[in-house]
Coordinates of C-alpha atoms in Angstrom, one line a residue:
M1 CA 0.0 0.0 0.0
R2 CA 2.8 2.4 0.9
T3 CA 4.6 2.1 -2.4
G4 CA 1.9 1.6 -5.1
Q5 CA 2.1 3.1 -8.6
V6 CA 3.5 6.3 -7.0
K7 CA 5.1 6.9 -3.7
R8 CA 2.3 7.1 -1.1
S9 CA 1.2 8.6 1.2
V10 CA 1.8 12.1 2.2
L11 CA -0.1 14.9 3.9
G12 CA -0.2 17.4 1.1
L13 CA -1.2 20.9 0.3
A14 CA -0.5 24.5 1.5
V15 CA -1.8 28.0 1.2
A16 CA -2.0 29.3 -2.4
G17 CA -1.1 25.9 -3.7
L18 CA 2.7 26.4 -3.5
C19 CA 3.4 23.6 -1.0
L20 CA 1.0 21.2 -2.6
S21 CA 3.0 21.3 -5.8
M22 CA 6.2 20.8 -3.7
V23 CA 4.7 17.7 -2.0
M24 CA 3.4 16.4 -5.3
N25 CA 6.9 16.8 -6.8
L26 CA 8.2 14.6 -4.0
C27 CA 5.7 11.9 -5.2
G28 CA 6.5 12.5 -8.9
C29 CA 10.2 12.8 -8.8
T30 CA 10.8 9.1 -9.7
L31 CA 7.9 8.6 -12.1
T32 CA 8.4 7.6 -15.7
G33 CA 5.9 7.0 -18.4
R34 CA 2.2 7.9 -18.3
R35 CA 1.0 7.7 -14.7
T36 CA -2.0 8.9 -12.6
L37 CA -1.6 10.7 -9.3
R38 CA -4.6 10.5 -7.0
L39 CA -5.4 13.3 -4.5
G40 CA -7.5 13.0 -1.4
I41 CA -9.2 16.4 -0.8
Y42 CA -12.4 17.6 1.0
A43 CA -14.7 20.5 0.2
G44 CA -15.0 23.4 2.7
S45 CA -13.1 24.6 5.7
P46 CA -11.7 22.2 8.3
W47 CA -12.4 24.8 11.0
Q48 CA -16.1 25.3 10.2
V49 CA -15.8 28.8 8.8
H50 CA -16.7 30.1 5.4
E51 CA -14.3 28.9 2.7
S52 CA -14.8 29.7 -1.0
S53 CA -11.4 29.3 -2.7
G54 CA -10.1 25.9 -1.6
Y55 CA -10.3 24.3 -5.0
E56 CA -8.7 27.3 -6.6
Y57 CA -5.6 26.6 -4.6
I58 CA -5.7 23.0 -5.5
D59 CA -6.1 23.7 -9.2
E60 CA -3.2 26.1 -9.1
A61 CA -1.0 23.5 -7.4
I62 CA -1.9 20.9 -10.0
A63 CA -1.0 23.3 -12.8
R64 CA 2.4 23.9 -11.1
F65 CA 2.9 20.2 -10.9
K66 CA 1.8 19.4 -14.4
A67 CA 4.2 21.9 -15.8
N68 CA 7.1 19.8 -14.4
H69 CA 5.4 16.4 -14.9
P70 CA 3.4 16.5 -18.2
M71 CA 3.2 12.7 -18.3
V72 CA 1.3 12.5 -15.0
D73 CA -2.4 12.8 -14.9
V74 CA -3.7 14.3 -11.6
V75 CA -7.2 13.3 -10.5
Y76 CA -9.3 13.9 -7.3
E77 CA -12.8 13.3 -6.2
S78 CA -14.5 16.7 -5.7
G79 CA -17.3 17.5 -3.3
I80 CA -16.4 15.3 -0.3
R81 CA -17.8 17.2 2.6
I82 CA -15.4 17.9 5.5
N83 CA -17.7 16.1 7.9
D84 CA -17.6 13.0 5.7
Y85 CA -13.9 13.2 4.8
T86 CA -12.3 11.4 7.8
Q87 CA -14.6 8.4 7.3
W88 CA -14.0 8.4 3.5
L89 CA -10.2 8.4 4.2
D90 CA -10.5 5.6 6.8
D91 CA -12.5 3.5 4.3
A92 CA -9.8 4.1 1.7
V93 CA -7.2 2.8 4.1
V94 CA -9.2 -0.3 4.9
M95 CA -9.8 -1.0 1.2
G96 CA -6.2 -0.4 0.2
E97 CA -7.1 2.6 -1.9
V98 CA -5.3 5.4 -0.1
P99 CA -4.8 8.4 -2.4
D100 CA -1.2 9.1 -3.3
V101 CA -1.3 12.6 -1.8
F102 CA -4.0 13.5 0.7
V103 CA -5.0 16.1 3.2
M104 CA -5.2 14.6 6.7
P105 CA -6.7 16.1 9.8
D106 CA -4.1 16.6 12.5
E107 CA -5.8 14.1 14.9
K108 CA -5.3 11.3 12.4
F109 CA -1.6 11.7 11.9
G110 CA -0.4 9.5 14.8
E111 CA -2.8 6.7 14.0
Y112 CA -1.8 6.6 10.3
A113 CA 1.9 7.0 10.9
S114 CA 1.9 4.1 13.5
L115 CA -0.2 1.9 11.1
G116 CA 2.4 2.3 8.3
V117 CA 0.0 4.2 6.0
L118 CA 2.3 7.1 5.5
K119 CA 5.6 7.2 3.5
N120 CA 8.8 8.3 5.2
L121 CA 9.8 11.5 3.5
D122 CA 13.3 11.9 4.8
S123 CA 15.1 10.6 1.8
Y124 CA 12.9 12.6 -0.6
L125 CA 13.5 15.8 1.3
R126 CA 17.2 15.3 1.2
Q127 CA 17.4 14.7 -2.5
D128 CA 14.9 17.4 -3.6
D129 CA 16.4 20.9 -3.7
S130 CA 13.0 22.5 -4.3
C131 CA 11.5 21.3 -1.0
S132 CA 13.0 21.2 2.5
E133 CA 11.9 21.6 6.1
S134 CA 13.2 25.1 6.2
D135 CA 10.4 26.1 3.8
F136 CA 7.9 25.7 6.6
F137 CA 7.2 27.2 10.0
P138 CA 9.3 25.0 12.3
A139 CA 6.5 24.1 14.7
A140 CA 4.2 23.2 11.8
V141 CA 6.7 20.9 10.2
Q142 CA 7.5 19.3 13.6
S143 CA 3.9 18.2 13.8
G144 CA 4.4 16.0 10.8
K145 CA 7.3 14.0 12.5
Y146 CA 6.9 10.5 13.8
Q147 CA 9.7 8.8 15.7
Y148 CA 12.1 11.6 14.5
S149 CA 11.3 11.1 10.8
Q150 CA 9.1 13.3 8.5
Y151 CA 5.9 11.6 7.4
A152 CA 3.8 14.7 6.6
L153 CA 4.2 18.3 5.4
P154 CA 1.8 21.0 6.5
Y155 CA -1.1 22.3 4.4
M156 CA -2.6 24.9 6.7
M157 CA -1.9 26.3 10.2
N158 CA -4.7 27.7 12.3
P159 CA -3.1 29.4 15.3
R160 CA -5.1 30.0 18.4
L161 CA -5.6 33.5 19.7
M162 CA -7.4 35.0 22.7
F163 CA -10.7 36.8 22.0
V164 CA -11.0 39.8 24.3
N165 CA -14.3 41.6 24.9
V166 CA -12.9 45.2 25.1
S167 CA -16.3 46.7 26.0
L168 CA -16.7 44.4 29.0
L169 CA -13.3 45.2 30.3
K170 CA -13.9 48.9 30.0
E171 CA -17.2 48.6 31.9
E172 CA -15.3 47.0 34.7
G173 CA -12.6 49.6 34.6
L174 CA -9.9 47.2 33.3
N175 CA -7.5 47.5 30.5
V176 CA -6.8 45.1 27.7
P177 CA -3.9 42.8 28.8
E178 CA -0.4 43.4 27.5
E179 CA 0.8 40.8 24.9
S180 CA 3.2 39.5 27.6
W181 CA 0.5 38.6 30.1
T182 CA 0.9 35.5 32.2
P183 CA -1.4 32.7 33.4
E184 CA -1.4 34.3 36.9
Q185 CA -2.6 37.6 35.5
F186 CA -5.2 35.8 33.4
L187 CA -6.6 34.1 36.5
A188 CA -6.7 37.4 38.4
L189 CA -8.6 39.1 35.6
C190 CA -11.1 36.2 35.3
R191 CA -11.7 36.5 39.1
Q192 CA -12.4 40.2 38.8
L193 CA -14.7 39.8 35.7
T194 CA -17.0 37.0 36.9
R195 CA -20.2 38.4 38.4
D196 CA -23.6 37.4 39.6
L197 CA -25.4 40.4 38.1
N198 CA -29.0 39.5 39.1
H199 CA -28.0 38.1 42.5
D200 CA -29.6 34.7 42.0
G201 CA -26.6 32.8 43.2
T202 CA -25.3 32.0 39.7
P203 CA -22.8 34.0 37.6
D204 CA -24.3 35.8 34.6
Q205 CA -21.0 37.2 33.5
Y206 CA -17.8 35.1 33.1
G207 CA -14.1 35.7 32.9
V208 CA -13.5 33.0 30.3
V209 CA -15.2 30.2 28.3
D210 CA -13.8 27.2 26.4
Y211 CA -10.3 27.3 28.0
D212 CA -9.2 23.8 29.0
W213 CA -6.4 22.2 31.1
L214 CA -4.2 21.6 28.1
D215 CA -4.4 25.3 27.2
L216 CA -3.0 26.2 30.6
A217 CA -0.4 23.4 30.4
E218 CA 0.8 24.9 27.1
A219 CA 0.7 28.4 28.6
S220 CA 2.9 27.2 31.4
G221 CA 5.4 25.5 29.2
L222 CA 4.6 22.1 30.7
D223 CA 6.2 19.2 28.8
L224 CA 4.1 16.1 29.4
F225 CA 5.6 13.8 26.8
S226 CA 9.1 12.3 26.5
D227 CA 11.1 13.2 23.5
D228 CA 10.2 10.0 21.6
G229 CA 6.5 10.6 22.4
H230 CA 6.1 7.2 24.0
N231 CA 5.7 8.2 27.7
V232 CA 3.7 10.7 29.6
D233 CA 4.8 12.1 33.0
L234 CA 2.1 13.6 35.2
R235 CA 4.2 13.8 38.3
G236 CA 6.1 16.8 39.7
D237 CA 5.5 20.2 41.2
Q238 CA 4.8 21.9 37.9
V239 CA 1.9 19.5 37.0
R240 CA 0.4 20.1 40.5
K241 CA 0.7 23.8 40.1
V242 CA -1.0 23.8 36.7
T243 CA -3.7 21.5 38.0
E244 CA -4.4 23.8 41.0
T245 CA -4.4 26.9 38.9
Y246 CA -6.9 25.4 36.5
R247 CA -9.1 24.3 39.4
Q248 CA -9.3 27.9 40.5
L249 CA -9.9 29.1 36.9
T250 CA -12.9 26.8 36.5
E251 CA -14.7 28.8 39.2
F252 CA -14.8 31.8 36.7
M253 CA -15.5 29.8 33.6
G254 CA -18.7 29.6 31.6
S255 CA -20.1 26.4 30.2
Q256 CA -18.4 25.3 27.0
T257 CA -21.8 24.3 25.5
E258 CA -22.9 28.0 25.9
R259 CA -19.8 29.5 24.3
E260 CA -21.6 31.0 21.3
V261 CA -24.5 32.3 23.5
L262 CA -22.2 33.9 26.0
M263 CA -19.9 35.5 23.4
E264 CA -22.7 36.8 21.2
A265 CA -24.4 38.3 24.3
G266 CA -21.1 40.0 25.4
R267 CA -21.2 38.2 28.8
V268 CA -17.7 36.7 28.7
A269 CA -14.4 38.5 28.7
F270 CA -12.0 36.0 27.2
A271 CA -12.3 32.9 24.9
P272 CA -9.7 31.1 22.8
M273 CA -10.4 31.7 19.1
S274 CA -8.8 30.3 16.1
Y275 CA -7.3 32.5 13.5
A276 CA -9.8 31.2 10.9
E277 CA -12.7 32.3 13.1
F278 CA -11.1 35.7 13.7
I279 CA -10.6 36.6 10.1
T280 CA -14.1 35.4 9.3
Y281 CA -15.9 37.3 12.1
N282 CA -13.7 40.2 13.0
P283 CA -15.8 43.4 12.9
W284 CA -15.3 45.0 9.5
P285 CA -18.1 45.9 7.1
W286 CA -17.1 43.3 4.5
K287 CA -16.9 40.4 7.0
V288 CA -19.6 38.1 8.3
K289 CA -21.3 39.8 11.2
K290 CA -20.9 38.1 14.5
Y291 CA -20.1 39.3 18.0
S292 CA -21.0 42.7 16.7
G293 CA -22.8 44.3 19.7
F294 CA -19.6 45.3 21.4
D295 CA -15.9 46.0 20.7
W296 CA -13.6 43.1 20.6
I297 CA -10.1 42.2 19.5
C298 CA -7.7 39.2 19.6
I299 CA -4.4 39.1 21.3
S300 CA -1.9 36.3 22.1
L301 CA -2.8 33.6 24.6
P302 CA -1.3 34.1 28.1
Q303 CA 2.0 32.4 28.7
A304 CA 4.6 32.0 31.4
S305 CA 7.4 34.6 31.2
D306 CA 10.1 31.9 31.0
R307 CA 8.2 29.7 28.6
T308 CA 9.8 28.6 25.3
I309 CA 7.4 29.8 22.5
R310 CA 5.7 26.9 20.8
Y311 CA 2.9 26.7 18.3
A312 CA -0.7 26.6 19.7
G313 CA -3.3 25.7 17.2
D314 CA -4.4 23.1 14.6
S315 CA -2.5 21.9 11.6
L316 CA -3.3 20.0 8.4

């Protein structure tokens, strides 16, 4: 399965189609004669926001590839909805019909790499001057490594930011946090901003919503996994500190199931927000209107002052 008509299988694609053509070149660099290269691609955005130009990027990438490999026909099945794509891909793996180059949700990478579905790209990256790890953001390319080898290249990155309800902070006499704010400052602000406005014993206004323990672990620079990714260590003072801080934070946190209601009503000060959501809903006249009854911005997520900067977000 891993070495069919063409070298399979790789996580492909990238913004504006440039990196897709680079990945496809890795697959096509040893092909001779008339061949067919099959792509696995979904329709729509992986992050549930409006997306209208995905196939344009793909077609541009195919054109770049075809210019260098005129004897290779590139085909893909269009119209696979994002919600159906993972099952479609799993079925292809079971049937031995994995596309030669395919987009893969980040959460499937470890499973597919461990099952031997993916092709080790190390040797191809070494021999191809047009494509190397240095062409990508370091944290993104790192997410495609398995047991120290490269099995995938990034298509898109979707960094996480922090939504800030500026109007709510002003009402409470508070300033927007500095970009260098820490988890401790974040906790203190959430404590100040959570209020029971109608005095019924239940908060109506919250400091934060949809912020989980792993967010805080990342903010604190907590390394849970060993370098080889095989072991998890939940012992130690730092883990206990993060756990206790998060326990306190939950006292000022709205229900995750009410995220949209709380945000649209302007009754929460902070919420992690993906970059895709930000550029779709930020308050400009030509954008989709959402969270429009108050002023809001996005800033960096809080992080410990001595933390080594790492990528927080989703990758494809």
